[in-house]
Coordinates of C-alpha atoms in Angstrom, one line a residue:
Chain A
M138 CA 27.2 33.7 -16.2
S139 CA 23.9 33.3 -14.7
T140 CA 23.8 32.6 -11.0
R141 CA 20.3 31.3 -10.8
H142 CA 19.8 28.5 -8.5
R143 CA 17.6 25.7 -9.0
L144 CA 15.1 24.7 -6.4
R145 CA 12.6 21.7 -6.1
L146 CA 9.6 23.1 -4.4
C147 CA 6.5 21.2 -3.2
H148 CA 3.1 22.8 -2.4
G149 CA 0.4 22.4 -0.1
G150 CA -3.0 24.1 0.4
M151 CA -3.2 25.0 -3.2
E152 CA -5.1 23.4 -6.1
G153 CA -6.8 24.0 -9.1
R154 CA -6.7 27.8 -10.3
A155 CA -4.4 28.8 -7.3
L156 CA -2.0 26.0 -8.2
A157 CA -2.0 27.0 -11.8
T158 CA -1.4 30.6 -10.7
F159 CA 1.5 29.7 -8.4
E160 CA 3.1 27.4 -11.2
M161 CA 3.0 30.5 -13.6
F162 CA 4.3 33.0 -10.9
L163 CA 7.4 30.6 -10.4
K164 CA 8.5 31.1 -13.8
H165 CA 9.5 34.7 -13.1
V166 CA 11.1 34.6 -9.6
E167 CA 14.4 36.4 -9.7
N168 CA 17.6 34.3 -9.0
F169 CA 15.8 30.9 -8.7
D170 CA 14.8 28.3 -11.1
C171 CA 11.9 27.0 -9.4
E172 CA 10.4 23.4 -10.2
L173 CA 7.4 21.9 -8.6
V174 CA 7.9 18.3 -7.7
E175 CA 6.4 15.5 -5.5
E176 CA 6.9 16.2 -1.9
A177 CA 9.7 13.4 -1.4
G178 CA 12.1 15.1 -3.5
A179 CA 11.5 18.9 -2.6
D180 CA 14.0 21.3 -1.2
I181 CA 11.5 23.7 0.2
A182 CA 7.6 23.2 1.0
V183 CA 5.5 26.2 0.2
I184 CA 2.2 26.0 2.0
D185 CA -0.7 28.1 1.9
T186 CA -2.2 28.4 5.3
D187 CA -5.3 30.4 4.7
N188 CA -7.3 27.3 4.2
Y189 CA -8.9 25.7 7.4
L190 CA -6.6 22.8 6.6
G191 CA -3.5 25.0 6.8
P192 CA -2.3 24.2 10.4
Y193 CA -2.7 20.6 9.7
L194 CA -0.9 20.6 6.6
V195 CA 2.0 22.4 8.1
Q196 CA 2.1 20.1 11.1
A197 CA 1.9 16.8 9.0
H198 CA 4.5 18.3 6.6
R199 CA 6.9 19.0 9.6
M200 CA 6.2 15.6 11.0
L201 CA 7.2 13.8 7.9
F202 CA 10.0 16.2 6.8
P203 CA 11.3 17.4 10.3
K204 CA 14.5 19.1 8.3
R205 CA 13.2 20.6 5.4
P206 CA 12.6 24.5 5.3
M207 CA 9.1 25.6 4.6
I208 CA 7.5 28.8 3.5
H209 CA 4.0 29.8 5.2
V210 CA 2.1 32.0 2.8
S211 CA -1.1 33.6 4.2
L212 CA -3.4 36.5 4.3
K213 CA -5.0 35.8 7.7
G214 CA -1.9 36.0 9.8
E215 CA 1.2 34.0 11.0
L216 CA 0.9 30.5 12.2
A217 CA 3.2 29.4 14.9
R218 CA 6.7 28.6 13.2
D219 CA 9.7 26.9 13.9
A220 CA 13.3 27.9 13.1
L221 CA 13.1 26.1 9.7
S222 CA 10.1 28.0 8.6
V223 CA 9.4 31.5 7.1
W224 CA 6.3 33.5 6.8
I225 CA 5.3 35.5 3.6
E226 CA 2.3 37.8 3.9
K227 CA 0.0 37.8 0.9
P228 CA -0.2 39.5 -1.6
V229 CA 2.8 37.5 -2.5
S230 CA 5.2 39.6 -4.8
L231 CA 7.9 38.3 -6.9
E232 CA 10.5 40.1 -4.6
K233 CA 8.9 38.8 -1.3
F234 CA 9.1 35.4 -2.7
A235 CA 12.5 35.5 -3.8
H236 CA 13.5 36.9 -0.4
G237 CA 11.5 34.3 1.4
L238 CA 13.3 31.5 -0.7
A239 CA 16.6 32.8 0.2
Q240 CA 15.6 33.0 4.1
A241 CA 14.3 29.4 3.8
L242 CA 17.7 28.3 2.2
A243 CA 19.7 30.0 4.9
A244 CA 17.3 28.6 7.4
G245 CA 17.8 25.0 6.3
R246 CA 21.0 25.2 4.4
A247 CA 19.1 23.3 1.9
P248 CA 21.0 21.8 -1.0
Q249 CA 21.5 24.5 -3.5
H250 CA 21.6 23.6 -7.4
D251 CA 23.5 25.9 -9.6
A252 CA 21.6 25.9 -12.8
K253 CA 24.9 26.0 -14.9
A254 CA 26.2 22.9 -12.9
S255 CA 23.1 20.9 -12.8
G256 CA 24.0 18.9 -16.0
S257 CA 27.1 17.5 -14.3
G258 CA 27.1 13.7 -13.8
T259 CA 26.6 13.8 -9.8
D260 CA 24.0 16.2 -10.0
K261 CA 22.1 14.2 -12.8
E262 CA 22.8 11.1 -10.6
A263 CA 21.5 12.7 -7.6
A264 CA 18.4 14.0 -9.4
G265 CA 17.9 10.5 -10.7
R266 CA 18.1 8.9 -7.7
R267 CA 15.7 11.3 -6.4
A268 CA 13.1 11.0 -8.9
S269 CA 13.6 7.3 -8.7
A270 CA 12.8 7.7 -5.1
I271 CA 9.8 9.6 -5.8
V272 CA 8.4 7.2 -8.1
Q273 CA 9.1 4.3 -5.6
D274 CA 7.5 6.1 -2.9
Q275 CA 4.3 6.4 -4.7
A276 CA 4.7 2.9 -6.2
D277 CA 5.5 1.1 -3.0
T278 CA 5.3 2.4 0.4
R279 CA 7.2 -0.3 1.8
L280 CA 10.3 1.5 0.7
S281 CA 9.5 4.6 3.2
N282 CA 8.5 4.8 6.7
L283 CA 5.6 6.8 6.1
Y284 CA 3.7 4.0 7.4
V285 CA 5.9 2.8 10.3
G286 CA 7.6 5.8 11.8
S287 CA 10.9 5.3 13.6
L288 CA 10.1 3.8 17.0
P289 CA 12.9 1.7 18.1
D290 CA 12.5 -2.0 19.3
L291 CA 11.2 -2.2 22.8
D292 CA 11.5 -4.5 25.5
P293 CA 8.1 -6.4 26.0
A294 CA 9.1 -7.2 29.6
D295 CA 9.5 -3.5 30.4
A296 CA 6.1 -2.1 30.9
G297 CA 7.4 1.5 31.0
M298 CA 9.2 1.2 27.9
M299 CA 6.2 -0.5 26.3
E300 CA 4.1 2.6 26.6
R301 CA 5.6 4.3 23.8
A302 CA 4.6 1.6 21.4
Y303 CA 0.9 2.5 22.2
Y304 CA -1.3 5.2 20.7
Q305 CA -5.0 6.3 21.1
P306 CA -6.9 5.8 18.0
G307 CA -9.5 8.1 19.3
K308 CA -7.3 11.2 19.2
Y309 CA -6.8 10.8 15.7
L310 CA -9.1 11.1 12.4
Q311 CA -9.1 7.4 12.6
G312 CA -11.3 7.5 15.9
I313 CA -13.4 10.3 14.6
V314 CA -14.3 8.2 11.4
E315 CA -14.8 5.1 13.4
E316 CA -17.1 7.0 15.6
A317 CA -18.8 8.4 12.6
C318 CA -19.5 4.9 11.3
R319 CA -20.8 3.8 14.7
I320 CA -23.4 6.8 14.7
A321 CA -24.4 6.0 10.9
E322 CA -24.9 2.6 11.5
S323 CA -26.7 2.8 14.7
T324 CA -28.9 5.5 13.6
D325 CA -29.4 4.3 9.9
A326 CA -28.6 7.7 8.8
A327 CA -25.7 9.3 7.0
A328 CA -23.2 11.1 9.2
N329 CA -21.1 14.4 8.4
I330 CA -17.9 14.8 10.2
V331 CA -17.4 18.5 10.2
H332 CA -14.7 21.0 11.2
G333 CA -16.0 24.4 11.9
E334 CA -18.5 25.0 9.1
E335 CA -16.5 22.8 6.9
R336 CA -17.6 19.1 6.1
I337 CA -14.7 16.8 5.8
M338 CA -16.6 13.8 4.8
T339 CA -19.7 12.1 4.8
I340 CA -20.3 8.6 6.0
R341 CA -22.8 6.4 4.4
A342 CA -25.8 5.3 6.4
D343 CA -24.7 1.6 6.4
G344 CA -21.2 2.8 7.6
Q345 CA -19.6 0.8 4.8
A346 CA -18.7 3.8 2.4
Y347 CA -17.8 7.6 2.6
E348 CA -17.5 10.4 0.4
T349 CA -15.1 13.5 0.6
S350 CA -13.8 16.3 -1.4
L351 CA -10.5 16.4 0.4
D352 CA -7.6 15.1 -1.7
R353 CA -5.3 12.4 -0.4
R354 CA -2.6 14.7 1.1
S355 CA -5.2 16.7 3.1
L356 CA -6.7 13.4 4.4
R357 CA -3.1 12.2 5.3
S358 CA -2.3 15.4 6.9
L359 CA -5.6 15.0 9.2
G360 CA -4.8 11.5 9.8
L361 CA -1.0 11.7 10.8
I362 CA -1.6 14.3 13.7
P363 CA -3.3 14.2 16.9
L364 CA -6.6 16.2 16.7
S365 CA -8.4 18.4 19.2
K366 CA -11.9 16.7 19.4
A367 CA -13.4 19.9 20.2
D368 CA -12.8 21.2 16.5
F369 CA -14.7 18.2 15.1
R370 CA -18.1 16.9 15.3
V371 CA -20.3 14.2 13.9
V372 CA -23.7 15.1 12.7
T373 CA -26.4 13.0 11.2
V374 CA -27.8 14.1 7.8
N375 CA -30.9 13.0 6.1
T376 CA -30.3 10.0 4.3
G377 CA -32.0 11.6 1.3
A378 CA -28.7 13.4 0.8
D379 CA -27.2 10.0 0.0
A380 CA -28.3 10.1 -3.5
N381 CA -25.6 10.7 -6.3
R382 CA -22.7 10.9 -4.0
A383 CA -19.3 9.5 -5.1
W384 CA -19.4 6.8 -2.5
R385 CA -16.0 4.9 -1.9
A386 CA -15.5 1.8 0.3
I387 CA -14.7 2.6 3.7
A388 CA -12.2 -0.3 4.4
P389 CA -9.4 1.3 2.4
L390 CA -9.8 4.4 4.4
R391 CA -9.9 2.9 7.7
W392 CA -6.8 0.6 6.8
E393 CA -4.8 4.0 5.7
L394 CA -6.1 6.3 8.7
A395 CA -5.0 3.5 11.2
L396 CA -1.4 3.3 9.3
W397 CA -1.2 7.1 9.5
A398 CA -2.1 7.5 13.0
A399 CA -0.2 4.3 14.4
R400 CA 3.0 4.9 12.6
G401 CA 4.5 1.9 14.0
R402 CA 2.5 1.6 17.3
I403 CA -0.5 -0.2 18.3
P404 CA -3.8 0.9 19.8
T405 CA -4.1 1.2 23.6
G406 CA -5.5 -1.9 25.4
V407 CA -4.1 -4.4 23.0
P408 CA -1.9 -7.0 25.1
I409 CA 1.5 -7.1 23.7
R410 CA 1.8 -10.7 24.5
A411 CA -1.3 -11.7 22.9
P412 CA -1.0 -14.2 20.1
I413 CA -2.2 -12.9 16.8
R414 CA -3.9 -14.7 14.1
L415 CA -4.9 -13.4 10.6
V416 CA -8.7 -13.9 10.2
R417 CA -8.4 -13.1 6.6
W418 CA -6.1 -11.7 4.2
P419 CA -6.6 -7.9 3.4
N420 CA -6.7 -7.0 -0.3
L421 CA -3.3 -6.2 0.0
T422 CA -2.7 -5.1 -3.8
R423 CA -5.3 -2.3 -3.5
L424 CA -4.2 -1.1 0.0
G425 CA -1.2 1.1 1.5
L426 CA 1.4 -1.7 2.0
P427 CA 3.6 -1.2 5.2
P428 CA 7.2 -2.9 5.0
D429 CA 7.1 -6.8 5.6
A430 CA 3.3 -7.0 5.5
M431 CA 3.3 -10.0 3.3
R432 CA 5.4 -12.3 5.6
I433 CA 3.8 -10.8 8.6
A434 CA 0.4 -12.2 7.0
G435 CA 1.7 -15.3 5.9
L436 CA 2.9 -16.0 9.6
W437 CA -0.2 -15.1 11.3
A438 CA -2.3 -17.1 8.7
S439 CA -0.6 -20.2 9.5
Q440 CA 0.1 -19.7 13.4
A441 CA -0.9 -17.5 16.0
R442 CA 2.2 -15.4 17.3
S443 CA 2.5 -12.5 19.8
M444 CA 4.0 -9.3 17.8
P445 CA 7.4 -9.2 19.6
E446 CA 7.6 -12.9 18.6
T447 CA 6.8 -12.1 15.0
A448 CA 9.5 -9.5 14.9
T449 CA 12.0 -11.7 16.3
L450 CA 11.1 -14.7 14.1
L451 CA 10.9 -12.8 10.9
G452 CA 14.0 -10.7 11.9
I453 CA 12.3 -7.2 11.3
P454 CA 11.8 -4.1 13.4
Q455 CA 8.9 -4.4 15.9
R456 CA 7.2 -1.1 14.3
H457 CA 6.6 -3.0 11.0
V458 CA 4.7 -5.7 13.0
F459 CA 2.8 -2.8 15.1
A460 CA 2.1 -1.0 11.8
F461 CA 0.6 -3.9 10.0
F462 CA -1.4 -5.2 13.2
S463 CA -3.2 -1.7 13.5
A464 CA -4.1 -1.6 9.9
C465 CA -5.5 -5.1 10.1
R466 CA -7.3 -4.6 13.3
S467 CA -9.0 -1.2 11.8
I468 CA -10.7 -3.7 9.3
A469 CA -11.1 -6.6 11.6
A470 CA -8.7 -8.8 9.7
V471 CA -6.8 -10.0 13.0
H472 CA -7.9 -11.9 16.0
C473 CA -6.0 -11.3 19.3
E474 CA -6.1 -14.8 21.2
A475 CA -6.0 -14.8 25.1
V476 CA -2.5 -14.2 26.4
P477 CA -0.9 -17.7 27.5
V478 CA -0.5 -18.2 31.3
A479 CA 2.7 -20.2 30.3
P480 CA 5.7 -18.5 29.4
P481 CA 5.6 -17.8 25.7
T482 CA 7.2 -19.8 23.0
P483 CA 10.8 -18.8 22.5
A484 CA 10.7 -16.2 19.5
T485 CA 13.6 -17.9 18.1
A486 CA 12.0 -21.2 17.7
A487 CA 11.2 -22.0 13.8
P488 CA 7.6 -21.8 12.8
E489 CA 5.9 -25.1 12.4
A490 CA 6.6 -27.0 9.3
A491 CA 9.5 -24.9 8.2
P492 CA 10.6 -25.6 4.7
A493 CA 14.0 -27.1 4.2
P494 CA 16.9 -24.6 4.2
K495 CA 17.4 -25.2 0.5
R496 CA 14.0 -24.0 -0.5
R497 CA 14.0 -21.0 1.9
G498 CA 17.2 -19.9 0.1
L499 CA 15.2 -20.0 -3.2
F500 CA 12.3 -18.0 -1.8
N501 CA 14.8 -15.6 -0.7
R502 CA 16.2 -15.4 -4.1
I503 CA 12.6 -15.1 -5.7
L504 CA 11.6 -12.6 -3.4
G505 CA 15.0 -10.6 -3.9
K506 CA 14.0 -10.8 -7.7
L507 CA 10.5 -9.7 -7.0
L508 CA 11.2 -6.6 -5.1
G509 CA 14.4 -5.9 -7.1
N510 CA 17.1 -4.0 -5.2
Q511 CA 14.4 -2.0 -3.6
R512 CA 15.1 -3.1 -0.1
A513 CA 18.7 -2.7 -0.1
D514 CA 18.3 0.7 -1.8
T515 CA 15.8 2.1 0.8
A516 CA 15.9 5.8 0.3
Q517 CA 17.3 7.7 3.3
D518 CA 15.3 10.8 2.7
H519 CA 12.0 9.3 2.6
P520 CA 9.5 10.5 5.2
Chain B
M23 CA 21.4 -24.9 -10.7
S24 CA 17.9 -24.6 -9.0
Q25 CA 14.9 -25.2 -11.2
Y26 CA 11.4 -24.6 -9.7
K27 CA 8.1 -23.7 -11.3
I28 CA 5.1 -21.6 -10.4
I29 CA 1.6 -22.6 -12.0
F30 CA -0.6 -19.8 -13.3
T31 CA -4.3 -21.5 -14.0
G32 CA -7.7 -19.9 -14.4
P33 CA -10.3 -19.9 -17.0
V34 CA -10.0 -18.5 -20.6
G35 CA -9.3 -14.5 -20.5
A36 CA -8.5 -14.3 -16.7
G37 CA -4.9 -12.9 -17.8
K38 CA -2.6 -16.2 -17.4
T39 CA -0.8 -15.1 -20.3
T40 CA -0.6 -11.6 -19.4
A41 CA 0.6 -12.3 -16.2
I42 CA 3.4 -14.5 -16.9
A43 CA 4.5 -12.0 -19.4
A44 CA 4.5 -9.3 -16.8
L45 CA 6.9 -11.4 -14.6
S46 CA 8.9 -13.2 -17.2
D47 CA 12.7 -12.3 -18.0
I48 CA 12.5 -13.9 -21.3
A49 CA 10.0 -13.3 -24.4
P50 CA 7.1 -15.5 -23.1
V51 CA 6.5 -18.5 -25.2
S52 CA 2.8 -18.9 -26.0
T53 CA 1.1 -21.6 -27.8
D54 CA -1.9 -19.4 -29.0
A55 CA -4.1 -20.4 -31.6
K56 CA -7.1 -18.8 -33.0
A57 CA -10.2 -19.6 -30.9
T58 CA -12.7 -21.9 -32.8
D59 CA -14.9 -23.0 -29.8
M60 CA -16.8 -21.2 -27.3
T61 CA -13.8 -19.4 -26.1
R62 CA -13.9 -17.1 -29.3
D63 CA -16.7 -15.1 -27.5
R64 CA -14.0 -14.2 -24.9
K65 CA -11.0 -13.5 -27.1
E66 CA -9.8 -14.1 -30.7
K67 CA -6.8 -16.1 -29.7
T68 CA -6.3 -18.6 -26.9
T69 CA -3.9 -20.7 -25.3
V70 CA -4.0 -24.4 -26.5
A71 CA -1.1 -26.0 -25.0
M72 CA 0.7 -23.8 -22.5
D73 CA 2.5 -20.4 -21.6
Y74 CA 6.0 -20.5 -20.6
G75 CA 8.1 -17.7 -19.0
A76 CA 11.0 -17.7 -16.9
M77 CA 12.5 -15.7 -13.9
R78 CA 16.2 -15.5 -14.0
L79 CA 17.8 -15.1 -10.4
E80 CA 21.0 -13.7 -9.5
D81 CA 22.6 -17.1 -8.7
G82 CA 21.9 -18.4 -12.2
G83 CA 18.9 -20.2 -11.0
T84 CA 15.6 -20.1 -12.9
V85 CA 11.9 -20.0 -11.5
H86 CA 9.9 -21.5 -14.6
L87 CA 6.2 -19.8 -15.0
Y88 CA 3.8 -22.2 -16.6
G89 CA 0.1 -21.2 -17.6
T90 CA -2.2 -23.8 -18.1
P91 CA -4.5 -23.7 -21.1
G92 CA -7.9 -22.1 -19.9
Q93 CA -10.0 -24.6 -21.9
E94 CA -11.1 -27.6 -19.8
R95 CA -10.6 -30.1 -22.5
F96 CA -6.7 -29.9 -22.0
D97 CA -7.2 -30.6 -18.4
F98 CA -5.3 -33.7 -19.2
M99 CA -2.0 -31.6 -19.0
W100 CA -2.6 -30.1 -15.7
E101 CA -1.0 -32.9 -13.7
I102 CA 1.9 -33.0 -15.9
L103 CA 2.4 -29.3 -15.5
T104 CA 2.0 -29.0 -11.7
E105 CA 4.7 -31.8 -11.1
G106 CA 7.7 -30.1 -9.1
G107 CA 5.7 -26.9 -8.7
I108 CA 5.9 -24.8 -5.6
G109 CA 2.6 -23.1 -5.8
L110 CA -0.4 -22.3 -7.7
V111 CA -1.6 -18.8 -8.7
L112 CA -5.2 -19.0 -9.6
L113 CA -6.6 -16.1 -11.6
I114 CA -10.3 -15.5 -11.8
D115 CA -12.1 -13.3 -14.3
N116 CA -14.8 -11.6 -12.3
A117 CA -16.5 -10.5 -15.3
R118 CA -17.3 -13.9 -16.4
E119 CA -21.1 -15.0 -15.8
N120 CA -20.4 -17.3 -12.8
P121 CA -16.8 -16.7 -11.3
F122 CA -17.7 -18.7 -8.1
S123 CA -18.2 -21.7 -10.4
D124 CA -14.7 -21.3 -12.0
L125 CA -13.3 -20.9 -8.6
R126 CA -14.8 -24.1 -7.4
F127 CA -13.7 -26.0 -10.6
Y128 CA -10.1 -24.8 -10.3
M129 CA -9.8 -25.3 -6.4
E130 CA -11.0 -28.9 -6.8
A131 CA -9.3 -29.7 -10.2
F132 CA -6.1 -28.4 -8.4
G133 CA -6.9 -29.7 -5.1
K134 CA -4.3 -32.2 -4.5
F135 CA -1.8 -30.0 -5.5
I136 CA -2.8 -27.1 -3.6
R137 CA -3.0 -29.0 -0.4
S138 CA 0.4 -30.1 -0.6
T139 CA 1.8 -26.6 -1.8
A140 CA -0.1 -23.4 -1.6
V141 CA -2.5 -21.2 -3.7
V142 CA -3.2 -17.6 -4.1
V143 CA -6.1 -16.2 -6.0
G144 CA -6.0 -13.1 -8.2
V145 CA -9.5 -11.7 -9.2
S146 CA -9.1 -9.6 -12.4
R147 CA -11.5 -7.4 -14.4
F148 CA -13.0 -5.7 -11.2
D149 CA -13.2 -2.7 -13.2
L150 CA -15.8 -4.4 -15.5
K151 CA -17.7 -6.0 -12.6
D152 CA -17.1 -5.5 -8.8
D153 CA -19.4 -8.3 -7.8
P154 CA -18.6 -10.8 -6.1
T155 CA -16.4 -8.8 -3.9
I156 CA -13.2 -10.0 -2.7
E157 CA -14.7 -10.6 0.8
A158 CA -17.3 -13.0 -0.8
Y159 CA -14.3 -14.9 -2.2
N160 CA -13.0 -15.3 1.1
H161 CA -16.2 -16.7 2.3
R162 CA -16.6 -19.1 -0.6
L163 CA -13.2 -20.3 -0.4
E164 CA -13.5 -21.0 3.7
A165 CA -17.0 -22.6 2.7
M166 CA -15.0 -24.9 0.5
G167 CA -12.3 -26.1 3.1
F168 CA -9.7 -23.4 2.0
P169 CA -9.7 -21.0 4.8
N170 CA -7.3 -18.2 5.0
V171 CA -6.2 -18.2 1.1
P172 CA -4.8 -14.7 0.0
V173 CA -7.4 -13.3 -2.3
F174 CA -6.4 -10.1 -4.3
E175 CA -7.9 -7.7 -6.8
V176 CA -5.3 -7.8 -9.8
D177 CA -4.8 -6.3 -13.2
A178 CA -2.8 -8.9 -14.9
R179 CA -1.1 -6.3 -17.0
D180 CA 0.5 -4.8 -13.8
R181 CA 3.7 -6.0 -12.7
R182 CA 3.2 -4.9 -9.4
D183 CA 0.0 -6.9 -8.8
I184 CA 1.5 -10.1 -10.1
S185 CA 4.6 -9.7 -8.0
L186 CA 2.5 -9.2 -5.1
L187 CA 0.6 -12.4 -5.8
V188 CA 3.7 -14.4 -6.0
E189 CA 5.3 -12.7 -2.9
A190 CA 1.8 -13.7 -1.0
L191 CA 2.4 -17.4 -2.2
L192 CA 5.8 -17.5 -1.0
S193 CA 4.7 -15.7 2.3
V194 CA 2.1 -18.6 2.7
I195 CA 4.7 -21.4 1.9
D196 CA 7.5 -19.8 4.1
P197 CA 6.9 -16.5 5.9
V198 CA 10.3 -16.6 7.3
A199 CA 12.1 -16.3 3.9
S200 CA 13.2 -12.7 3.4
A201 CA 14.6 -10.9 0.4

């Protein structure tokens, strides 16, 4: 009777040849049947921290998965670790790795799956649910709190409390990219964003496109956490270097960086009571979609409403509204009107030209059909 | 039981038949025939009367999905098709020679219906031709007197894209409705 345990691992800081080698390595680890999965469904994260992105990958992963055991693998030395993290020094032997897995399991009391028992209905169902959650996570970000964080609803009348709703874009990659775009446009020269000696990305001279060799997860890691501006600089480069680059439109990047940085908050300086109007619909089939984006857009397209009013009127958490606002603002798709001097319209008031209840019921049912059971089945273990 | 309909329109080859098939719970009914006129340059078969699909709701109600024939000579059917409709999904083929001309034609042809309901625009075949841009569509619609119309890039074969279009349509009509 085998006592091997089945473990789902996700990885960070590895790609190409290193990742292929790691996959082969995993097949030989004693006592564990290790499988590489998407990060939403992993039991343990294994992150190679030798890359300059290592610290960012670790921090971002911890932000998204606060309860997940993590293994740091490095040659250069140990990063700061929390109680759920284990460090394995390179070169990593099979024995060291198996020991590290056992330590990580003990640290996190991660679910252990007996390989013999993994065929049971319960495990199969759980695996199915998890796999389905992963697919959904990739297909529809509206199901996770990746873009909206977990900020509770706040009282707009309480200025102290409302401070929690704000973030400073300048402290995130969002702000660095915005600055690089400004520099590129004003100097009519491409601008590189550089970390140490490493180029993070290049902004085209017109500020409308970018090029990067970073994968999406690395970009996300940099986008999620506050950065030390001293570690990054923007330098203009000869526009001759523009030729043959794989330029991509900047708007979807700005949109996503805003969502990552905001995580359900709004940029500092935005008056919370200002009525918001949608200037134009973002191309929502090709952008990361925070929860309730369509309904908020529909409301703001027809009438300007403040963010707290919008949340009340639509019956949704404020953080969904804040996230959508921050993303729209990053691509100038919304306009903040002047804060009204008179008391704001009661948030419970029905919107203008509200359709008959019968039709609203129909729309609810059609939306329910389009979204399937996704909303009711929102995965709890999503980032 | 509730019986409502959503109308899909647009030029030949924009993806109306495919989009309805992507959403429909029944095998879509299509009245395709071999193309014999100028549309044969676009595709071998074309819809000569209409496409029909249906979304069955949990309470037993049905949302009927009607696709208009793309050929202009069948435009006498459009008024009949739109009767009782809750909104219009306009699909534009970005790879056609003059997509803005198509946009104007359909927005004007369905103008009365649009002004009493709502419209969303899905721009297909962006992979073949990415000009005009979505932003350019926004500007053009505004200039035509239709500000703030949702315009999304779509792949008509992708159920998610078409679902989002319909979701946007419903959000324009009544954002307070929720699933």
